[in-house]
Amino acid sequence: MPADESIEKAVGRLLVGRLPGKSLDAQFEQLLKDGTAGGICIFKDNVESLQQLSELVERISNASAFNPIICVDQEGGAVQRFDDVISPLPSLMALAATGNEKYAETAAVVNGKQLRALGVNCVLSPVVDVASNPLNPIIGTRAFSSDSETVSRFAKAMLEAFMQEGVVPVIKHYPGHGDTGQDSHSELAVIDRSMQSVQELELKPFRDCARLAPALLAGHVWLTSYEEKPLPATLSSKLLEGVLRKELGFEGLIFTDDMMMKAITNRYGLSESALLAVEAGCDVLLLCSSASELKDAHQHIIDAVRSGRLKEERIRTANERIEKLFPNAKKPSIDHKSRLTQLKGWLEDDNARVSTIYQHAIALLQGKFQNVSEEPLTVVVPNHPRYPLPLARFLQEQLKFNGLKPSIEEIRYTVNPDNTEIEQMASRLKDRNIALVTFRAGLNKGQLELARSLEKSASNLIGIAADIPYDCQAVSKSTTYMCTFDPSDKAMEELAVMLVRRMGASGKCPVELETSPVKG
């Protein structure tokens, strides 16, 4: 048995925490110095500016007893933490909509080199879930496609580019989150299909990427065909050690998804679930909790080693896998000033490269392409709490830039409007030229009814799906409907450029629309 300090540091290296603000507070700084925490996952609420972010990462690295894991969910599209300070990135589904893996490679190069310049050494991307459920509440455009082969091709392109740029990519969410009807942030996600079906669909991209991916993130997903009782993959030795390691041949580092998600904590509590995850075969635990909760989990795992419940060998093996990807001997000395200067010099060119990707991703799902001119246009947009969807503003800017006089009005509607609101909107907008922006209408049924009502009452309707493409099925196939596959401001900006400059839309929808239940 090694000295207590060695046990404590060996366990601490497995734990990655989350900061409560925009600076490295005293509690987490001490956890890093003591080796109680092995890294930090950075979120949007930790970011204020490029300068502040660069200095924060430097402080985290300098404070750590290890070469810390500094990771971020910088996927692109709906999930990106640094889009306000570095280049915004297209969603993975937008990348697949280009039909060209070279654009996925470009996005990963831009992402990887910018993260590396900041001192971030790990990116929780790409998602290799298969987008097989149109009503999935959490994955959507975070997945490349409903075709598993397409998922594998685009994922491999990104993995190679990330590793080329010196950032550790983490594929997720094993064993597949694409067919679930639940959000694991709130409840345990379930896939209730046969073992053969799961192997042919969900597991295929993980199998295809097993030899290439250096790391993988296990999701809080229950596969009923593998586990009789409701046990998520993060806590299942059968899925981690049996299927993933032995059957799929994955030898890399296994991360957990955030252990603070209610799919886990509602049943086990944080400390016990952290221990169960290590027992099952997870190597790195994302404990996006408070410093005190991380410390409690740390002590709980140490107590399990001392009592003999958890074998010391399990901790040693996890440390060896971490050391292979984040070696202490190569802990970087981060000079944030010079790196920041370098990064700022890249931004203009990188932003232009990203714009090109967006332009090739936007797709015409049905109907005829229509441009926007000086004729009056009413842009009808959901008042989404997270995504501003500022298409009207960008249309006005583009019209002015092209020497035209804009006549754009914006009207906001409730994300899931009721019958009264729908009737009022249809009456108010009768005989108008309308661009209707929808966001996941299948999950917000009022949007489906609003689209149908406006199709009848408007003089002309252009439908725009700002996320998943299934929204187009609310209206007849002759009605124009486009899709950005991405709800970000950058996607809205590039759509405005396309509509005003009459560029046409070259993207192709990478998911199967005909089998979608959204029509009803």
XYZ file of C-alpha atoms in Angstrom:
520
model
C 0.000 0.000 0.000
C 1.530 3.354 -0.998
C 1.681 6.327 1.345
C -1.570 8.157 1.982
C -0.430 11.153 -0.068
C 0.191 8.899 -3.076
C -3.271 7.382 -2.786
C -4.829 10.815 -2.493
C -3.040 12.162 -5.547
C -3.681 9.020 -7.583
C -7.411 9.339 -6.898
C -7.340 13.105 -7.398
C -5.909 12.756 -10.866
C -9.152 11.064 -11.947
C -11.358 14.012 -10.938
C -12.129 16.988 -13.198
C -14.098 19.860 -11.651
C -15.973 22.971 -12.699
C -15.245 26.513 -11.595
C -18.076 28.640 -10.169
C -17.058 31.868 -11.912
C -14.644 33.643 -14.218
C -11.558 33.232 -12.062
C -9.748 30.417 -10.280
C -11.205 30.689 -6.788
C -9.187 29.828 -3.679
C -10.964 26.513 -3.035
C -10.354 25.035 -6.467
C -6.847 26.448 -6.585
C -6.065 24.525 -3.400
C -7.650 21.324 -4.775
C -5.424 21.573 -7.848
C -2.300 22.295 -5.784
C -2.972 19.381 -3.428
C -3.658 16.970 -6.280
C -7.240 16.475 -5.084
C -8.441 17.550 -8.542
C -6.804 16.530 -11.798
C -8.246 19.230 -14.027
C -11.039 21.620 -14.891
C -13.847 21.561 -17.444
C -14.491 25.098 -18.663
C -18.009 26.356 -19.409
C -19.467 29.481 -20.972
C -20.083 31.118 -17.614
C -16.328 30.928 -16.969
C -15.613 33.127 -19.997
C -15.702 36.918 -20.272
C -13.055 37.804 -22.838
C -10.187 36.279 -24.760
C -7.654 37.903 -22.426
C -9.479 36.684 -19.299
C -9.902 33.152 -20.665
C -6.225 32.894 -21.591
C -5.161 34.055 -18.141
C -7.621 31.666 -16.458
C -6.241 28.641 -18.294
C -2.704 29.715 -17.419
C -3.611 29.943 -13.724
C -5.251 26.516 -13.775
C -2.183 24.967 -15.377
C 0.297 26.693 -13.078
C -1.667 25.797 -9.942
C -1.994 22.097 -10.744
C 0.135 19.375 -9.189
C -0.254 17.463 -12.462
C -0.294 18.190 -16.156
C -4.008 18.970 -15.781
C -6.837 17.927 -18.044
C -8.302 21.243 -19.200
C -11.318 20.364 -21.295
C -14.312 22.024 -22.925
C -17.530 21.095 -24.735
C -16.605 22.983 -27.892
C -18.651 20.907 -30.351
C -20.022 23.677 -32.567
C -23.573 24.795 -33.301
C -25.854 24.517 -30.284
C -23.013 23.475 -27.959
C -19.970 25.718 -27.909
C -18.535 27.593 -24.953
C -16.078 30.006 -26.560
C -17.964 31.222 -29.645
C -18.081 34.767 -28.252
C -14.286 35.023 -28.031
C -12.856 32.697 -30.721
C -14.169 31.428 -34.056
C -17.771 30.147 -33.910
C -18.115 26.616 -35.251
C -20.826 24.915 -37.323
C -22.773 22.078 -35.751
C -21.728 18.557 -36.638
C -24.921 18.062 -38.647
C -24.086 21.222 -40.611
C -20.657 19.754 -41.360
C -22.254 16.565 -42.652
C -24.711 18.646 -44.724
C -21.758 19.911 -46.784
C -21.224 16.330 -47.934
C -17.471 16.836 -47.708
C -15.286 15.527 -44.870
C -12.696 18.195 -45.726
C -14.977 20.779 -44.112
C -15.132 18.673 -40.943
C -11.356 18.511 -40.981
C -11.155 22.298 -41.426
C -13.518 22.900 -38.508
C -11.454 20.606 -36.272
C -8.193 22.295 -37.307
C -9.614 25.745 -36.508
C -11.058 24.484 -33.239
C -8.006 22.507 -32.204
C -5.323 25.081 -32.886
C -7.308 27.863 -31.193
C -7.939 25.735 -28.112
C -4.296 24.740 -27.986
C -3.223 28.377 -28.183
C -5.414 29.035 -25.146
C -3.801 26.132 -23.287
C -6.887 23.903 -23.480
C -5.613 20.367 -24.104
C -8.825 18.336 -24.406
C -12.034 18.791 -26.415
C -15.198 16.801 -25.658
C -15.955 16.227 -29.323
C -16.872 14.834 -31.810
C -20.294 13.390 -31.018
C -20.635 10.009 -32.737
C -24.248 9.346 -31.791
C -26.511 8.411 -34.697
C -29.410 10.864 -35.127
C -32.060 8.156 -35.395
C -34.828 9.770 -33.290
C -36.327 12.996 -34.713
C -37.853 13.761 -31.307
C -34.630 13.355 -29.345
C -34.627 16.271 -26.857
C -30.877 16.630 -26.390
C -28.856 15.408 -29.410
C -30.435 16.758 -32.615
C -27.896 18.634 -34.721
C -25.106 17.688 -32.329
C -24.971 14.433 -34.324
C -23.651 14.247 -37.870
C -26.333 12.109 -39.478
C -28.965 9.389 -39.218
C -26.632 7.188 -41.255
C -24.007 5.425 -39.119
C -21.499 5.194 -41.971
C -21.653 8.969 -42.499
C -21.155 9.497 -38.767
C -18.023 7.349 -38.828
C -16.519 9.059 -41.886
C -16.926 12.590 -40.569
C -15.868 11.645 -37.045
C -12.631 10.090 -38.277
C -11.789 13.227 -40.236
C -12.219 15.349 -37.121
C -10.328 12.968 -34.849
C -7.267 13.010 -37.081
C -7.338 16.811 -37.338
C -7.688 17.330 -33.590
C -4.766 15.026 -32.858
C -2.709 16.758 -35.525
C -3.265 20.019 -33.646
C -2.187 18.504 -30.321
C -5.582 18.446 -28.610
C -7.045 15.234 -27.186
C -10.489 14.580 -28.745
C -13.124 12.637 -26.804
C -15.814 10.810 -28.802
C -19.237 10.604 -27.155
C -21.811 9.601 -25.854
C -21.069 5.852 -25.610
C -23.017 3.595 -26.178
C -25.124 6.078 -28.198
C -27.578 8.799 -27.201
C -29.195 9.382 -30.598
C -32.295 7.201 -30.224
C -33.219 8.222 -26.695
C -36.379 10.134 -25.860
C -34.959 11.507 -22.618
C -32.455 14.189 -21.674
C -29.923 12.644 -19.276
C -29.467 16.053 -17.640
C -32.935 15.441 -16.177
C -33.537 11.676 -16.169
C -32.017 8.366 -17.163
C -31.948 8.019 -20.950
C -33.164 4.688 -22.311
C -32.679 2.675 -25.509
C -35.113 -0.222 -25.508
C -34.186 -2.218 -28.600
C -32.610 -5.571 -29.359
C -28.903 -6.210 -28.866
C -28.456 -6.839 -32.598
C -30.156 -3.556 -33.482
C -27.951 -1.621 -31.058
C -24.810 -3.282 -32.426
C -25.748 -2.415 -36.006
C -26.699 1.212 -35.327
C -25.510 2.833 -32.073
C -22.296 0.865 -31.629
C -21.089 0.999 -35.230
C -19.416 4.462 -35.094
C -17.785 3.576 -31.773
C -16.499 0.341 -33.304
C -15.252 2.194 -36.386
C -13.467 4.826 -34.287
C -12.234 2.532 -31.500
C -8.663 2.224 -32.792
C -8.316 5.886 -33.713
C -9.950 7.744 -30.818
C -7.607 8.355 -27.843
C -10.521 8.968 -25.471
C -14.230 8.328 -25.144
C -17.033 9.724 -22.991
C -19.614 7.335 -21.554
C -23.170 8.651 -21.359
C -25.862 8.108 -18.770
C -27.743 5.805 -21.136
C -29.434 2.527 -20.174
C -29.407 -0.204 -22.808
C -32.166 -2.584 -21.779
C -30.823 -5.364 -23.987
C -27.534 -5.377 -22.024
C -28.632 -4.480 -18.501
C -31.867 -5.911 -17.112
C -32.093 -3.289 -14.350
C -31.896 0.490 -15.036
C -28.124 0.948 -15.014
C -26.466 3.642 -17.159
C -23.398 2.852 -19.240
C -21.268 5.040 -16.944
C -21.872 2.523 -14.144
C -21.967 -0.682 -16.221
C -18.850 -2.864 -16.217
C -20.607 -5.062 -18.778
C -20.744 -2.159 -21.267
C -17.386 -0.620 -20.377
C -15.075 -3.541 -19.689
C -17.042 -6.165 -21.602
C -18.398 -4.551 -24.741
C -16.198 -1.451 -25.124
C -12.841 -2.880 -24.103
C -13.117 -6.534 -25.144
C -15.577 -6.552 -28.048
C -14.870 -3.165 -29.651
C -11.170 -3.148 -28.792
C -11.063 0.348 -27.288
C -7.856 0.881 -25.297
C -8.067 4.620 -24.666
C -9.178 6.808 -21.794
C -12.804 6.585 -20.633
C -14.424 9.802 -19.371
C -17.792 9.941 -17.668
C -20.399 12.441 -18.721
C -21.078 15.043 -16.037
C -21.763 13.094 -12.847
C -23.979 15.939 -11.614
C -26.669 15.055 -14.155
C -29.914 13.990 -12.522
C -29.856 10.682 -14.418
C -27.161 9.748 -11.898
C -27.540 11.904 -8.796
C -31.294 11.274 -8.408
C -30.552 7.643 -7.617
C -27.024 7.330 -6.254
C -25.786 10.717 -5.062
C -22.533 12.194 -6.334
C -19.913 10.503 -4.127
C -21.317 6.987 -4.472
C -21.947 7.349 -8.202
C -18.349 8.547 -8.661
C -17.101 5.425 -6.918
C -19.433 3.175 -8.918
C -18.153 4.728 -12.161
C -14.535 3.979 -11.244
C -15.483 0.429 -10.256
C -17.229 -0.036 -13.603
C -14.151 1.040 -15.571
C -14.249 4.844 -15.995
C -10.852 6.575 -15.812
C -11.783 10.270 -15.640
C -14.806 11.605 -13.772
C -16.380 14.904 -14.797
C -17.612 16.262 -11.469
C -19.112 19.569 -12.559
C -20.059 20.372 -8.988
C -18.853 22.500 -6.086
C -15.363 22.229 -4.615
C -16.758 20.686 -1.438
C -18.707 18.024 -3.381
C -15.622 17.121 -5.401
C -13.638 16.844 -2.175
C -16.288 14.556 -0.675
C -16.224 12.294 -3.744
C -12.430 12.219 -3.581
C -12.510 11.081 0.047
C -15.233 8.498 -0.651
C -13.089 6.841 -3.333
C -10.015 6.892 -1.053
C -12.028 5.257 1.729
C -13.108 2.533 -0.712
C -9.467 1.802 -1.586
C -8.478 1.655 2.071
C -11.384 -0.624 2.959
C -10.601 -2.995 0.117
C -13.880 -2.345 -1.709
C -12.012 -0.780 -4.649
C -8.812 -2.383 -5.836
C -5.754 -0.155 -5.918
C -5.000 -1.652 -9.336
C -8.091 0.061 -10.783
C -6.763 3.483 -9.724
C -3.275 2.690 -11.007
C -4.597 1.612 -14.413
C -6.643 4.802 -14.768
C -3.582 6.902 -13.864
C -1.493 5.121 -16.479
C -4.056 5.894 -19.170
C -4.210 9.549 -18.105
C -0.412 9.787 -18.029
C -0.222 8.441 -21.578
C -2.292 11.352 -22.949
C -1.430 14.080 -20.418
C 2.136 13.219 -19.292
C 3.432 15.089 -16.275
C 6.871 15.255 -17.848
C 5.356 17.381 -20.638
C 3.345 19.787 -18.505
C 3.395 22.951 -20.635
C 4.726 26.274 -19.538
C 1.998 28.544 -20.850
C 3.010 32.034 -21.947
C -0.489 33.362 -22.468
C 0.659 36.717 -23.847
C 2.554 35.336 -26.834
C -0.087 32.665 -27.463
C -2.833 35.255 -27.309
C -1.048 37.419 -29.862
C -0.715 34.391 -32.135
C -4.378 33.467 -31.708
C -5.613 36.976 -32.475
C -3.589 36.884 -35.671
C -5.439 33.773 -36.804
C -8.997 34.898 -36.144
C -9.792 36.832 -39.319
C -8.637 34.037 -41.622
C -10.188 31.327 -39.463
C -13.517 33.145 -39.352
C -13.501 33.340 -43.148
C -12.850 29.594 -43.388
C -15.744 28.923 -41.023
C -18.053 31.184 -43.069
C -17.304 29.099 -46.156
C -18.377 25.954 -44.313
C -21.693 27.510 -43.263
C -22.365 28.601 -46.828
C -21.947 25.037 -48.064
C -24.062 23.572 -45.264
C -27.355 25.481 -45.569
C -29.849 23.319 -47.444
C -33.067 23.819 -49.376
C -35.259 21.026 -48.020
C -38.220 21.608 -50.343
C -39.826 24.164 -52.631
C -37.896 26.769 -54.610
C -35.069 28.970 -53.380
C -36.256 32.553 -52.766
C -34.092 35.587 -52.278
C -34.872 38.581 -50.063
C -35.083 42.019 -51.665
C -36.491 45.483 -50.909
C -40.026 44.115 -50.760
C -41.516 44.195 -47.232
C -40.728 41.057 -45.258
C -41.927 40.015 -41.814
C -39.508 37.716 -39.997
C -41.363 35.596 -37.454
C -39.030 34.116 -34.836
C -39.420 32.068 -31.638
C -38.460 33.926 -28.480
C -35.978 31.262 -27.466
C -34.323 31.723 -24.043
C -30.923 30.493 -25.227
C -30.618 31.303 -28.936
C -31.363 34.872 -30.117
C -31.904 33.787 -33.771
C -31.299 37.370 -35.014
C -32.081 36.711 -38.692
C -34.031 39.974 -39.105
C -31.080 42.078 -37.946
C -28.664 40.300 -40.253
C -31.051 40.647 -43.213
C -31.253 44.384 -42.645
C -27.467 44.645 -42.459
C -26.999 42.659 -45.663
C -29.595 44.664 -47.581
C -27.922 47.920 -46.549
C -24.480 46.521 -47.376
C -25.706 45.674 -50.875
C -27.126 49.162 -51.433
C -30.763 48.173 -50.943
C -33.359 49.768 -48.723
C -34.496 47.218 -46.144
C -38.121 46.821 -45.178
C -37.821 44.183 -42.504
C -40.108 43.729 -39.504
C -39.442 41.199 -36.754
C -42.199 39.556 -34.715
C -41.468 37.170 -31.869
C -43.670 34.301 -30.770
C -43.696 31.939 -27.800
C -41.503 28.867 -28.316
C -44.563 26.633 -27.999
C -47.515 28.921 -28.895
C -51.045 28.004 -27.864
C -54.125 28.165 -30.104
C -54.982 31.726 -29.084
C -51.541 33.030 -29.998
C -51.549 31.100 -33.269
C -54.928 32.531 -34.294
C -53.816 36.063 -33.421
C -50.585 35.663 -35.385
C -52.362 34.269 -38.444
C -54.844 37.129 -38.398
C -52.177 39.783 -37.851
C -49.940 38.440 -40.611
C -52.630 37.788 -43.213
C -51.464 38.411 -46.784
C -47.916 39.272 -45.722
C -44.593 38.077 -47.113
C -43.217 35.990 -44.241
C -39.973 34.266 -43.272
C -40.880 31.893 -40.453
C -38.039 30.626 -38.276
C -38.792 27.422 -36.375
C -36.776 25.599 -33.721
C -37.482 21.905 -33.058
C -41.137 22.140 -33.999
C -41.656 18.439 -33.389
C -40.917 19.004 -29.711
C -42.845 22.276 -29.660
C -46.093 21.266 -31.349
C -47.461 24.813 -31.355
C -44.839 25.691 -33.951
C -46.213 23.018 -36.276
C -49.681 24.551 -36.035
C -48.305 28.062 -36.459
C -46.503 27.031 -39.652
C -49.684 25.480 -41.050
C -51.762 28.542 -40.182
C -49.290 30.979 -41.717
C -49.014 28.856 -44.849
C -52.745 29.422 -45.352
C -52.906 33.107 -44.415
C -49.651 34.552 -45.778
C -49.195 35.782 -49.325
C -45.833 33.983 -49.359
C -44.026 31.855 -46.792
C -40.364 30.938 -46.493
C -39.816 28.389 -43.749
C -36.439 28.191 -42.017
C -35.566 25.359 -39.657
C -32.925 26.801 -37.347
C -31.923 23.440 -35.938
C -33.195 19.973 -36.918
C -34.685 19.737 -40.430
C -37.904 17.846 -39.642
C -39.841 21.127 -39.173
C -40.433 21.312 -42.928
C -42.980 18.504 -42.655
C -45.459 20.862 -41.017
C -46.268 22.393 -44.417
C -46.919 21.186 -47.960
C -43.950 20.108 -50.060
C -44.417 23.007 -52.453
C -43.735 25.545 -49.689
C -40.131 26.711 -49.502
C -38.315 25.417 -46.443
C -34.613 25.819 -45.726
C -32.432 24.510 -42.911
C -29.277 25.842 -41.256
C -28.779 22.742 -39.026
C -27.490 25.211 -36.462
C -29.206 27.833 -34.234
C -26.124 30.001 -33.658
C -25.851 33.683 -34.537
C -23.216 32.790 -37.143
C -25.646 30.444 -38.893
C -28.276 33.198 -39.033
C -25.710 35.649 -40.390
C -24.621 33.332 -43.187
C -28.238 32.536 -44.051
C -28.912 36.271 -44.412
C -25.924 36.589 -46.746
C -27.252 33.728 -48.840
C -30.813 35.082 -49.038
C -29.780 38.600 -50.024
C -26.979 37.736 -52.426
C -29.041 35.074 -54.266
C -26.350 32.462 -53.754
C -28.612 29.418 -53.707
C -28.266 26.580 -51.204
C -25.874 23.691 -51.846
C -26.208 21.716 -48.599
C -27.861 18.281 -48.514
C -29.917 17.043 -45.591
C -27.887 14.316 -43.797
C -30.843 12.746 -41.970
C -33.764 10.662 -43.190
C -36.913 12.805 -43.319
C -39.471 10.375 -44.691
C -39.686 8.241 -41.554
C -40.053 11.185 -39.183
C -43.137 11.283 -36.919
C -43.088 15.095 -36.888
C -45.884 15.311 -39.477
C -48.595 14.535 -36.967
